[in-house]
Amino acid sequence: DGGITQSPKYLFRKEGQNVTLSCEQNLNHDAMYWYRQDPGQGLRLIYYSQIVNDFQKGDIAEGYSVSREKKESFPLTVTSAQKNPTAFYLCASSIDLRETQYFGPGTRLLVL
Amino acid sequence: QKEVEQDPGPLSVPEGAIVSLNCTYSNSAFQYFMWYRQYSRKGPELLMYTYSSGNKEDGRFTAQVDKSSKYISLFIRDSQPSDSATYLCAVLTTSGTYKYIFGTGTRLKVLA
């Protein structure tokens, strides 16, 4: 059953803590993306990766970091430098940058 | 001016009605047009995509693109309560760098 999985579904972060959101896909897609969704603001691109071992900053990369060591996996770390991390985080993938994107179920990050 | 504009709604209709959801965009370089459906606290689901002006039909859904007016629409026939969700339009430009831009979404409520 092909698709994109994200874990955990809910994540709580304490002040000053780094947290990592998982994204895995078994669609054999080269490109992967991370978005942040806030009410009334739509989807904003954090980072994207065109291929393994390569990634590029999106529109709101400050306070976030990523890695792409495997084709299937694109984890996102929300660092303590991100002062307003409460949001719904969505991972997506596509065959390549020119193709339509498919989304995972999302992770809701809350700050304690 | 935002590159993609979408009325946030909410739009409330009775069951069985024809629903019209719309987006406008500002850049004639946008070449691909998508509609996603997003249920509450879930990831967006790709409904339809097209790259040419005109209509594309899939079951109860019809996507319409008017490139001369920079206007895209999604029509839902015989709307059902299960269609209640937020609908996101998205555009993809492939001139220069590939860029995916989302509208903020229109919340639709279909009343039984």
Coordinates of N, CA and C in Angstrom, one line a residue:
Chain A
D1 N 0.9 -1.2 0.0 CA 0.0 0.0 0.0 C 0.9 1.2 0.0
G2 N 1.0 1.9 -1.2 CA 1.9 3.0 -1.3 C 1.4 4.3 -0.7
G3 N 2.3 5.1 -0.1 CA 1.8 6.4 0.4 C 2.9 7.1 1.2
I4 N 2.5 8.1 1.9 CA 3.4 8.9 2.7 C 2.9 8.8 4.2
T5 N 3.8 8.5 5.0 CA 3.5 8.4 6.5 C 4.2 9.5 7.2
Q6 N 3.6 10.1 8.2 CA 4.2 11.0 9.1 C 4.0 10.6 10.5
S7 N 5.0 10.8 11.3 CA 4.8 10.5 12.8 C 5.6 11.5 13.6
P8 N 5.2 11.8 14.8 CA 3.9 11.3 15.4 C 2.7 12.1 14.8
K9 N 1.5 11.8 15.2 CA 0.4 12.6 14.8 C 0.3 13.9 15.6
Y10 N 0.7 13.8 16.9 CA 0.7 15.0 17.7 C 2.1 15.0 18.4
L11 N 2.7 16.2 18.6 CA 4.0 16.3 19.2 C 4.0 17.5 20.1
F12 N 4.5 17.4 21.3 CA 4.6 18.5 22.2 C 6.0 18.9 22.4
R13 N 6.3 20.1 22.4 CA 7.6 20.7 22.6 C 7.7 21.6 23.8
K14 N 8.8 21.4 24.5 CA 9.0 22.3 25.7 C 9.9 23.4 25.2
E15 N 9.9 24.5 25.9 CA 10.8 25.6 25.6 C 12.2 25.2 25.5
G16 N 12.9 25.6 24.5 CA 14.3 25.3 24.3 C 14.7 23.9 23.8
Q17 N 13.7 23.2 23.4 CA 13.9 21.8 23.0 C 13.8 21.7 21.5
N18 N 14.7 20.9 20.9 CA 14.6 20.5 19.5 C 13.7 19.3 19.4
V19 N 12.8 19.3 18.3 CA 12.0 18.1 18.1 C 12.1 17.7 16.6
T20 N 12.0 16.4 16.3 CA 12.1 15.9 14.9 C 10.8 15.3 14.5
L21 N 10.4 15.7 13.3 CA 9.2 15.1 12.7 C 9.6 14.2 11.6
S22 N 9.0 13.0 11.6 CA 9.3 12.0 10.7 C 8.4 12.0 9.4
C23 N 9.0 11.8 8.3 CA 8.3 11.7 7.0 C 8.9 10.5 6.2
E24 N 8.1 9.5 5.8 CA 8.6 8.4 5.0 C 7.6 8.2 3.9
Q25 N 8.2 7.9 2.7 CA 7.3 7.6 1.5 C 7.9 6.3 0.8
N26 N 6.9 5.6 0.3 CA 7.3 4.4 -0.5 C 6.8 4.5 -1.9
L27 N 6.7 5.7 -2.4 CA 6.2 5.9 -3.7 C 7.3 6.0 -4.8
N28 N 8.5 5.9 -4.3 CA 9.7 6.0 -5.2 C 9.8 7.4 -5.8
H29 N 9.4 8.4 -5.0 CA 9.5 9.8 -5.5 C 10.8 10.3 -5.2
D30 N 11.3 11.1 -6.1 CA 12.6 11.8 -5.9 C 12.5 13.0 -5.0
A31 N 11.4 13.8 -5.2 CA 11.3 15.1 -4.6 C 10.4 14.9 -3.3
M32 N 10.9 15.7 -2.3 CA 10.1 15.7 -1.0 C 10.1 17.1 -0.5
Y33 N 9.0 17.4 0.3 CA 8.8 18.8 0.7 C 8.3 18.8 2.2
W34 N 8.5 19.9 2.9 CA 7.9 20.2 4.1 C 7.2 21.5 4.1
Y35 N 5.9 21.5 4.5 CA 5.1 22.7 4.6 C 4.6 22.9 6.0
R36 N 4.4 24.2 6.3 CA 3.7 24.6 7.6 C 2.4 25.2 7.2
Q37 N 1.3 24.8 8.0 CA 0.0 25.3 7.7 C -0.5 26.0 9.0
D38 N -0.8 27.2 8.9 CA -1.4 28.0 10.0 C -2.8 28.5 9.5
P39 N -3.7 28.7 10.4 CA -5.1 29.1 10.0 C -5.0 30.4 9.2
G40 N -5.7 30.4 8.1 CA -5.8 31.6 7.3 C -4.6 32.0 6.5
Q41 N -3.6 31.2 6.6 CA -2.3 31.5 5.8 C -2.0 30.5 4.7
G42 N -2.7 29.5 4.6 CA -2.4 28.5 3.6 C -1.1 27.7 3.9
L43 N -0.6 27.1 2.9 CA 0.6 26.3 3.1 C 1.9 27.1 2.7
R44 N 2.8 27.0 3.6 CA 4.1 27.8 3.4 C 5.2 26.7 3.4
L45 N 6.1 26.9 2.4 CA 7.2 25.9 2.1 C 8.3 26.2 3.1
I46 N 8.8 25.1 3.8 CA 9.9 25.3 4.7 C 11.2 24.8 4.0
Y47 N 11.2 23.6 3.5 CA 12.4 23.0 2.8 C 11.9 22.1 1.8
Y48 N 12.7 21.9 0.8 CA 12.4 20.8 -0.2 C 13.7 20.2 -0.6
S49 N 13.5 18.9 -1.1 CA 14.7 18.2 -1.6 C 14.3 17.6 -2.9
Q50 N 15.2 17.8 -3.9 CA 15.0 17.3 -5.2 C 15.5 15.9 -5.4
I51 N 16.6 15.6 -4.6 CA 17.2 14.3 -4.7 C 17.9 14.0 -3.4
V52 N 18.3 12.7 -3.2 CA 19.1 12.3 -2.0 C 20.3 13.2 -1.8
N53 N 20.6 13.6 -0.6 CA 21.8 14.3 -0.2 C 21.7 15.8 -0.7
D54 N 20.6 16.2 -1.1 CA 20.4 17.6 -1.6 C 19.1 18.2 -1.0
F55 N 19.1 19.4 -0.5 CA 17.9 20.1 -0.1 C 18.1 21.6 -0.2
Q56 N 17.0 22.3 -0.3 CA 17.0 23.7 -0.5 C 16.0 24.4 0.5
K57 N 16.3 25.6 0.9 CA 15.4 26.3 1.7 C 14.2 26.8 1.0
G58 N 13.1 26.8 1.7 CA 11.9 27.3 1.1 C 11.7 28.8 1.6
D59 N 10.4 29.2 1.7 CA 10.1 30.6 2.1 C 10.3 30.9 3.6
I60 N 10.3 29.8 4.4 CA 10.3 30.1 5.9 C 11.2 29.1 6.6
A61 N 12.5 29.0 6.1 CA 13.4 27.9 6.6 C 14.0 28.3 8.0
E62 N 13.9 29.5 8.4 CA 14.6 29.9 9.7 C 14.0 29.1 10.9
G63 N 14.9 28.5 11.6 CA 14.5 27.8 12.8 C 14.2 26.3 12.5
Y64 N 14.4 25.9 11.3 CA 14.2 24.5 10.9 C 15.4 23.9 10.3
S65 N 15.6 22.6 10.3 CA 16.6 21.9 9.6 C 16.1 20.6 9.1
V66 N 16.7 20.1 8.0 CA 16.3 18.8 7.4 C 17.5 18.0 7.0
S67 N 17.3 16.8 6.7 CA 18.3 15.9 6.1 C 17.6 15.0 5.1
R68 N 18.4 14.5 4.1 CA 17.9 13.6 3.1 C 19.0 12.6 2.8
E69 N 19.1 11.6 3.7 CA 20.1 10.6 3.6 C 19.6 9.4 2.8
K70 N 18.3 9.2 2.8 CA 17.7 8.1 2.1 C 16.6 8.7 1.2
K71 N 16.3 8.0 0.1 CA 15.3 8.5 -0.8 C 13.9 8.5 -0.2
E72 N 13.7 7.5 0.7 CA 12.4 7.4 1.3 C 12.1 8.3 2.5
S73 N 13.1 9.0 3.0 CA 13.0 9.6 4.3 C 13.4 11.1 4.2
F74 N 12.7 12.0 4.9 CA 13.0 13.4 4.8 C 12.5 14.0 6.2
P75 N 13.3 13.8 7.3 CA 12.9 14.3 8.6 C 13.1 15.8 8.7
L76 N 12.3 16.4 9.5 CA 12.3 17.8 9.8 C 12.6 18.0 11.2
T77 N 13.6 18.8 11.6 CA 13.9 19.2 13.0 C 13.4 20.6 13.2
V78 N 12.6 20.8 14.2 CA 12.2 22.1 14.6 C 13.1 22.5 15.8
T79 N 13.9 23.5 15.6 CA 14.9 23.8 16.6 C 14.4 24.9 17.6
S80 N 15.1 25.1 18.6 CA 14.7 26.1 19.7 C 14.7 27.5 19.1
A81 N 15.4 27.7 18.0 CA 15.4 29.0 17.3 C 14.1 29.4 16.7
Q82 N 13.2 28.4 16.5 CA 11.9 28.7 15.9 C 11.0 29.1 17.0
K83 N 10.7 30.4 17.1 CA 10.0 31.0 18.2 C 8.5 30.7 18.2
N84 N 7.9 30.4 17.1 CA 6.5 30.2 17.0 C 6.2 28.9 16.3
P85 N 6.5 27.8 16.9 CA 6.5 26.5 16.2 C 5.1 25.9 16.2
T86 N 4.2 26.3 16.9 CA 2.8 25.7 17.0 C 2.2 25.8 15.6
A87 N 1.9 24.7 14.9 CA 1.3 24.7 13.6 C 1.1 23.2 13.2
F88 N 0.5 23.1 12.1 CA 0.2 21.7 11.5 C 1.3 21.6 10.4
Y89 N 2.1 20.5 10.5 CA 3.2 20.3 9.5 C 2.9 19.2 8.6
L90 N 3.1 19.5 7.3 CA 2.7 18.6 6.2 C 3.9 18.2 5.4
C91 N 4.1 17.0 5.2 CA 5.2 16.5 4.3 C 4.5 16.1 3.0
A92 N 5.2 16.3 1.9 CA 4.7 15.9 0.6 C 5.8 15.3 -0.3
S93 N 5.4 14.6 -1.3 CA 6.4 14.1 -2.3 C 5.9 14.2 -3.7
S94 N 6.8 14.2 -4.7 CA 6.4 14.1 -6.1 C 7.4 13.4 -6.8
I95 N 7.1 12.9 -8.0 CA 8.1 12.2 -8.8 C 9.3 13.0 -9.0
D96 N 9.1 14.3 -9.4 CA 10.2 15.3 -9.5 C 9.5 16.6 -9.3
L97 N 10.3 17.7 -9.4 CA 9.8 19.0 -9.0 C 8.7 19.5 -10.0
R98 N 8.6 18.9 -11.1 CA 7.6 19.3 -12.1 C 6.3 18.7 -12.0
E99 N 6.2 17.7 -11.1 CA 5.0 16.9 -11.0 C 4.1 17.2 -9.8
T100 N 2.9 16.8 -9.8 CA 2.0 17.1 -8.7 C 2.5 16.4 -7.4
Q101 N 2.1 17.1 -6.3 CA 2.5 16.7 -5.0 C 1.5 15.9 -4.3
Y102 N 1.9 14.9 -3.5 CA 1.0 14.1 -2.7 C 1.4 14.3 -1.3
F103 N 0.4 14.4 -0.4 CA 0.7 14.8 1.0 C 0.5 13.6 2.0
G104 N 1.2 13.7 3.0 CA 1.0 12.8 4.2 C -0.1 13.4 5.1
P105 N -0.4 12.6 6.2 CA -1.5 13.0 7.0 C -1.2 14.2 8.0
G106 N 0.0 14.6 8.1 CA 0.4 15.7 8.9 C 0.7 15.4 10.4
T107 N 1.5 16.3 11.0 CA 1.8 16.3 12.4 C 1.5 17.6 13.0
R108 N 0.7 17.6 14.1 CA 0.4 18.8 14.8 C 1.4 19.0 15.9
L109 N 2.1 20.1 15.9 CA 3.1 20.4 16.9 C 2.5 21.5 17.9
L110 N 2.6 21.2 19.1 CA 2.1 22.1 20.2 C 3.2 22.4 21.1
V111 N 3.2 23.6 21.6 CA 4.3 24.0 22.6 C 3.7 24.0 24.0
L112 N 4.4 23.4 24.9 CA 4.0 23.3 26.3 C 4.4 24.6 27.1
Chain B
Q1 N -0.3 42.2 -3.5 CA -1.3 41.2 -4.0 C -0.7 39.8 -4.0
K2 N -1.5 38.9 -3.4 CA -1.0 37.5 -3.4 C -1.0 36.9 -4.8
E3 N -0.1 36.0 -5.0 CA 0.0 35.3 -6.3 C -1.2 34.5 -6.6
V4 N -1.9 33.9 -5.6 CA -3.1 33.1 -5.8 C -4.1 33.6 -4.7
E5 N -5.2 33.9 -5.1 CA -6.3 34.4 -4.2 C -7.4 33.5 -4.2
Q6 N -7.9 33.2 -3.0 CA -9.0 32.3 -2.8 C -9.9 32.8 -1.7
D7 N -11.2 32.9 -1.9 CA -12.1 33.3 -0.9 C -12.2 32.2 0.3
P8 N -11.9 32.6 1.5 CA -11.8 31.6 2.6 C -13.2 31.0 3.0
G9 N -14.3 31.6 2.6 CA -15.6 31.1 3.0 C -15.8 31.4 4.5
P10 N -16.6 30.7 5.2 CA -17.2 29.4 4.8 C -18.3 29.6 3.8
L11 N -18.5 28.5 2.9 CA -19.5 28.5 2.0 C -20.5 27.4 2.4
S12 N -21.7 27.7 2.7 CA -22.7 26.7 3.1 C -23.8 26.5 2.0
V13 N -24.0 25.2 1.7 CA -25.0 24.9 0.6 C -25.8 23.7 1.1
P14 N -27.0 23.6 0.6 CA -27.8 22.4 0.9 C -27.4 21.2 0.1
E15 N -27.6 20.0 0.6 CA -27.2 18.8 0.0 C -27.9 18.7 -1.4
G16 N -27.1 18.3 -2.4 CA -27.6 18.2 -3.8 C -27.3 19.4 -4.6
A17 N -26.9 20.5 -4.0 CA -26.6 21.8 -4.8 C -25.3 21.6 -5.6
I18 N -25.2 22.5 -6.6 CA -24.0 22.6 -7.4 C -23.1 23.6 -6.7
V19 N -21.9 23.2 -6.4 CA -21.0 24.1 -5.7 C -19.9 24.7 -6.7
S20 N -19.7 26.0 -6.6 CA -18.6 26.6 -7.4 C -17.6 27.2 -6.5
L21 N -16.3 26.7 -6.7 CA -15.2 27.2 -5.9 C -14.2 27.8 -6.9
N22 N -13.6 29.0 -6.5 CA -12.9 29.8 -7.4 C -11.6 30.3 -6.9
C23 N -10.6 30.4 -7.8 CA -9.3 31.1 -7.5 C -8.9 32.0 -8.6
T24 N -8.2 33.0 -8.3 CA -7.6 33.8 -9.3 C -6.1 33.8 -9.1
Y25 N -5.3 34.0 -10.1 CA -3.9 34.1 -10.0 C -3.3 35.2 -10.8
S26 N -2.1 35.6 -10.5 CA -1.6 36.9 -11.0 C -0.6 36.7 -12.1
N27 N 0.0 35.6 -12.2 CA 1.2 35.4 -13.1 C 0.8 34.5 -14.2
S28 N 0.9 35.0 -15.4 CA 0.6 34.2 -16.6 C 1.6 33.0 -16.8
A29 N 2.7 33.0 -16.1 CA 3.7 31.9 -16.2 C 3.2 30.6 -15.5
F30 N 2.2 30.7 -14.7 CA 1.7 29.5 -14.1 C 1.1 28.6 -15.1
Q31 N 1.5 27.4 -15.1 CA 1.1 26.5 -16.2 C 0.3 25.3 -15.8
Y32 N 0.4 24.9 -14.5 CA -0.3 23.7 -14.0 C -1.2 24.1 -12.9
F33 N -2.4 23.5 -12.8 CA -3.4 23.9 -11.9 C -4.0 22.7 -11.2
M34 N -4.0 22.8 -9.9 CA -4.5 21.6 -9.1 C -5.6 22.1 -8.1
W35 N -6.4 21.1 -7.7 CA -7.3 21.3 -6.6 C -7.1 20.1 -5.6
Y36 N -7.0 20.5 -4.4 CA -6.9 19.6 -3.3 C -8.1 19.7 -2.3
R37 N -8.5 18.6 -1.7 CA -9.5 18.6 -0.7 C -8.8 18.2 0.6
Q38 N -9.1 19.0 1.7 CA -8.5 18.8 3.0 C -9.6 18.7 4.0
Y39 N -9.8 17.5 4.6 CA -10.7 17.3 5.7 C -9.9 17.9 7.0
S40 N -10.7 18.2 8.0 CA -10.2 18.8 9.2 C -9.1 17.9 9.8
R41 N -8.0 18.4 10.1 CA -6.9 17.8 10.8 C -6.3 16.6 10.0
K42 N -6.4 16.7 8.6 CA -5.9 15.7 7.7 C -5.0 16.4 6.7
G43 N -4.2 15.6 6.0 CA -3.4 16.1 4.9 C -4.3 16.4 3.7
P44 N -3.9 17.3 2.8 CA -4.6 17.6 1.6 C -4.6 16.3 0.6
E45 N -5.7 16.1 -0.1 CA -5.8 15.0 -1.0 C -6.0 15.6 -2.4
L46 N -5.1 15.2 -3.3 CA -5.2 15.7 -4.7 C -6.5 15.2 -5.3
L47 N -7.3 16.2 -5.8 CA -8.6 15.9 -6.5 C -8.4 15.9 -8.0
M48 N -7.9 17.0 -8.5 CA -7.8 17.1 -10.0 C -6.6 18.0 -10.3
Y49 N -6.0 17.8 -11.5 CA -5.0 18.7 -12.0 C -5.2 18.9 -13.5
T50 N -4.8 20.0 -14.0 CA -4.9 20.3 -15.4 C -3.8 21.3 -15.8
Y51 N -3.5 21.3 -17.1 CA -2.5 22.3 -17.6 C -3.0 23.1 -18.7
S52 N -4.2 22.9 -19.1 CA -4.7 23.6 -20.3 C -6.0 24.4 -20.0
S53 N -6.3 25.4 -20.7 CA -7.6 26.0 -20.6 C -8.7 25.1 -21.0
G54 N -9.9 25.3 -20.4 CA -11.0 24.4 -20.7 C -11.4 23.6 -19.4
N55 N -12.2 22.6 -19.7 CA -12.8 21.8 -18.6 C -12.2 20.4 -18.5
K56 N -12.1 19.9 -17.3 CA -11.7 18.5 -17.1 C -12.7 17.9 -16.1
E57 N -13.2 16.8 -16.4 CA -14.3 16.2 -15.6 C -13.8 14.9 -15.0
D58 N -14.2 14.7 -13.7 CA -14.0 13.4 -13.0 C -15.1 13.1 -12.1
G59 N -16.1 12.3 -12.5 CA -17.2 12.0 -11.7 C -18.0 13.3 -11.4
R60 N -18.3 13.6 -10.2 CA -19.1 14.8 -9.8 C -18.2 16.1 -9.9
F61 N -17.0 16.0 -10.1 CA -16.1 17.1 -10.1 C -15.7 17.6 -11.5
T62 N -15.7 18.9 -11.7 CA -15.2 19.5 -12.9 C -14.3 20.6 -12.6
A63 N -13.1 20.6 -13.2 CA -12.1 21.7 -13.0 C -12.1 22.5 -14.3
Q64 N -12.1 23.8 -14.1 CA -12.2 24.7 -15.3 C -11.1 25.7 -15.1
V65 N -10.3 25.9 -16.2 CA -9.2 26.9 -16.3 C -9.5 27.9 -17.4
D66 N -9.4 29.2 -17.1 CA -9.5 30.2 -18.0 C -8.2 31.0 -17.9
K67 N -7.2 30.7 -18.8 CA -5.9 31.3 -18.7 C -6.0 32.8 -19.1
S68 N -6.9 33.2 -20.0 CA -7.0 34.6 -20.4 C -7.4 35.5 -19.3
S69 N -8.3 34.9 -18.4 CA -8.7 35.7 -17.2 C -7.9 35.4 -15.9
K70 N -7.0 34.4 -16.0 CA -6.3 33.9 -14.9 C -7.2 33.5 -13.7
Y71 N -8.1 32.6 -14.1 CA -9.2 32.2 -13.2 C -9.4 30.7 -13.3
I72 N -9.4 30.0 -12.1 CA -9.6 28.6 -12.1 C -10.8 28.3 -11.2
S73 N -11.6 27.3 -11.5 CA -12.8 26.9 -10.8 C -12.9 25.4 -10.6
L74 N -13.5 25.1 -9.5 CA -13.9 23.7 -9.3 C -15.4 23.6 -9.0
F75 N -16.1 22.8 -9.8 CA -17.5 22.6 -9.7 C -17.8 21.2 -9.1
I76 N -18.7 21.2 -8.1 CA -19.1 19.9 -7.5 C -20.6 19.8 -7.7
R77 N -21.0 18.7 -8.5 CA -22.4 18.5 -8.7 C -22.9 17.6 -7.6
D78 N -24.2 17.7 -7.4 CA -24.9 16.8 -6.5 C -24.1 16.7 -5.2
S79 N -23.8 17.8 -4.6 CA -23.0 17.9 -3.4 C -23.5 17.1 -2.2
Q80 N -22.6 16.4 -1.5 CA -23.0 15.6 -0.4 C -22.4 16.1 0.9
P81 N -22.9 15.8 2.1 CA -22.3 16.2 3.3 C -20.9 15.7 3.5
S82 N -20.5 14.6 2.8 CA -19.1 14.1 2.9 C -18.2 15.0 2.1
D83 N -18.7 15.9 1.3 CA -17.9 16.9 0.5 C -17.5 18.1 1.4
S84 N -18.0 18.1 2.6 CA -17.7 19.2 3.6 C -16.2 19.1 3.9
A85 N -15.5 20.1 3.6 CA -14.0 20.1 3.7 C -13.5 21.5 3.3
T86 N -12.2 21.7 3.4 CA -11.5 22.9 2.8 C -10.9 22.5 1.5
Y87 N -11.2 23.3 0.5 CA -10.7 23.1 -0.9 C -9.6 24.1 -1.2
L88 N -8.4 23.5 -1.5 CA -7.2 24.4 -1.8 C -7.0 24.3 -3.3
C89 N -6.8 25.5 -3.9 CA -6.3 25.5 -5.3 C -4.8 25.7 -5.2
A90 N -4.1 25.2 -6.2 CA -2.6 25.3 -6.3 C -2.2 25.5 -7.7
V91 N -1.1 26.3 -7.9 CA -0.6 26.5 -9.2 C 0.9 26.1 -9.2
L92 N 1.4 25.7 -10.4 CA 2.8 25.3 -10.5 C 3.3 26.1 -11.7
T93 N 4.4 26.8 -11.5 CA 5.1 27.4 -12.5 C 6.4 26.6 -12.8
T94 N 6.7 26.5 -14.1 CA 7.9 25.7 -14.5 C 8.8 26.6 -15.3
S95 N 8.6 27.9 -15.2 CA 9.5 28.8 -15.9 C 10.6 29.2 -15.0
G96 N 11.9 29.0 -15.3 CA 12.9 29.3 -14.4 C 13.0 28.2 -13.3
T97 N 12.6 28.5 -12.1 CA 12.6 27.6 -11.0 C 11.2 27.0 -10.8
Y98 N 11.1 25.8 -10.4 CA 9.7 25.2 -10.2 C 9.2 25.7 -8.9
K99 N 8.0 26.2 -8.9 CA 7.4 26.7 -7.7 C 5.9 26.4 -7.6
Y100 N 5.5 25.9 -6.5 CA 4.2 25.4 -6.2 C 3.6 26.5 -5.3
I101 N 2.5 27.1 -5.6 CA 1.9 28.1 -4.8 C 0.4 27.7 -4.5
F102 N 0.1 27.7 -3.2 CA -1.3 27.3 -2.8 C -2.1 28.5 -2.4
G103 N -3.4 28.4 -2.7 CA -4.4 29.4 -2.2 C -4.6 29.0 -0.7
T104 N -5.3 29.9 0.0 CA -5.5 29.8 1.5 C -6.6 28.8 1.8
G105 N -7.4 28.4 0.7 CA -8.4 27.4 0.9 C -9.8 28.0 1.2
T106 N -10.8 27.4 0.7 CA -12.2 27.7 0.9 C -12.9 26.6 1.7
R107 N -13.5 27.0 2.8 CA -14.2 26.0 3.7 C -15.6 25.8 3.1
L108 N -15.9 24.6 2.8 CA -17.3 24.3 2.3 C -18.0 23.4 3.3
K109 N -19.3 23.8 3.5 CA -20.2 23.0 4.4 C -21.4 22.6 3.6
V110 N -21.7 21.3 3.4 CA -22.8 20.8 2.7 C -23.8 20.3 3.8
L111 N -25.0 21.0 3.8 CA -25.9 20.7 4.9 C -26.9 19.6 4.5
A112 N -27.1 18.6 5.3 CA -28.0 17.5 5.0 C -29.4 18.0 5.2

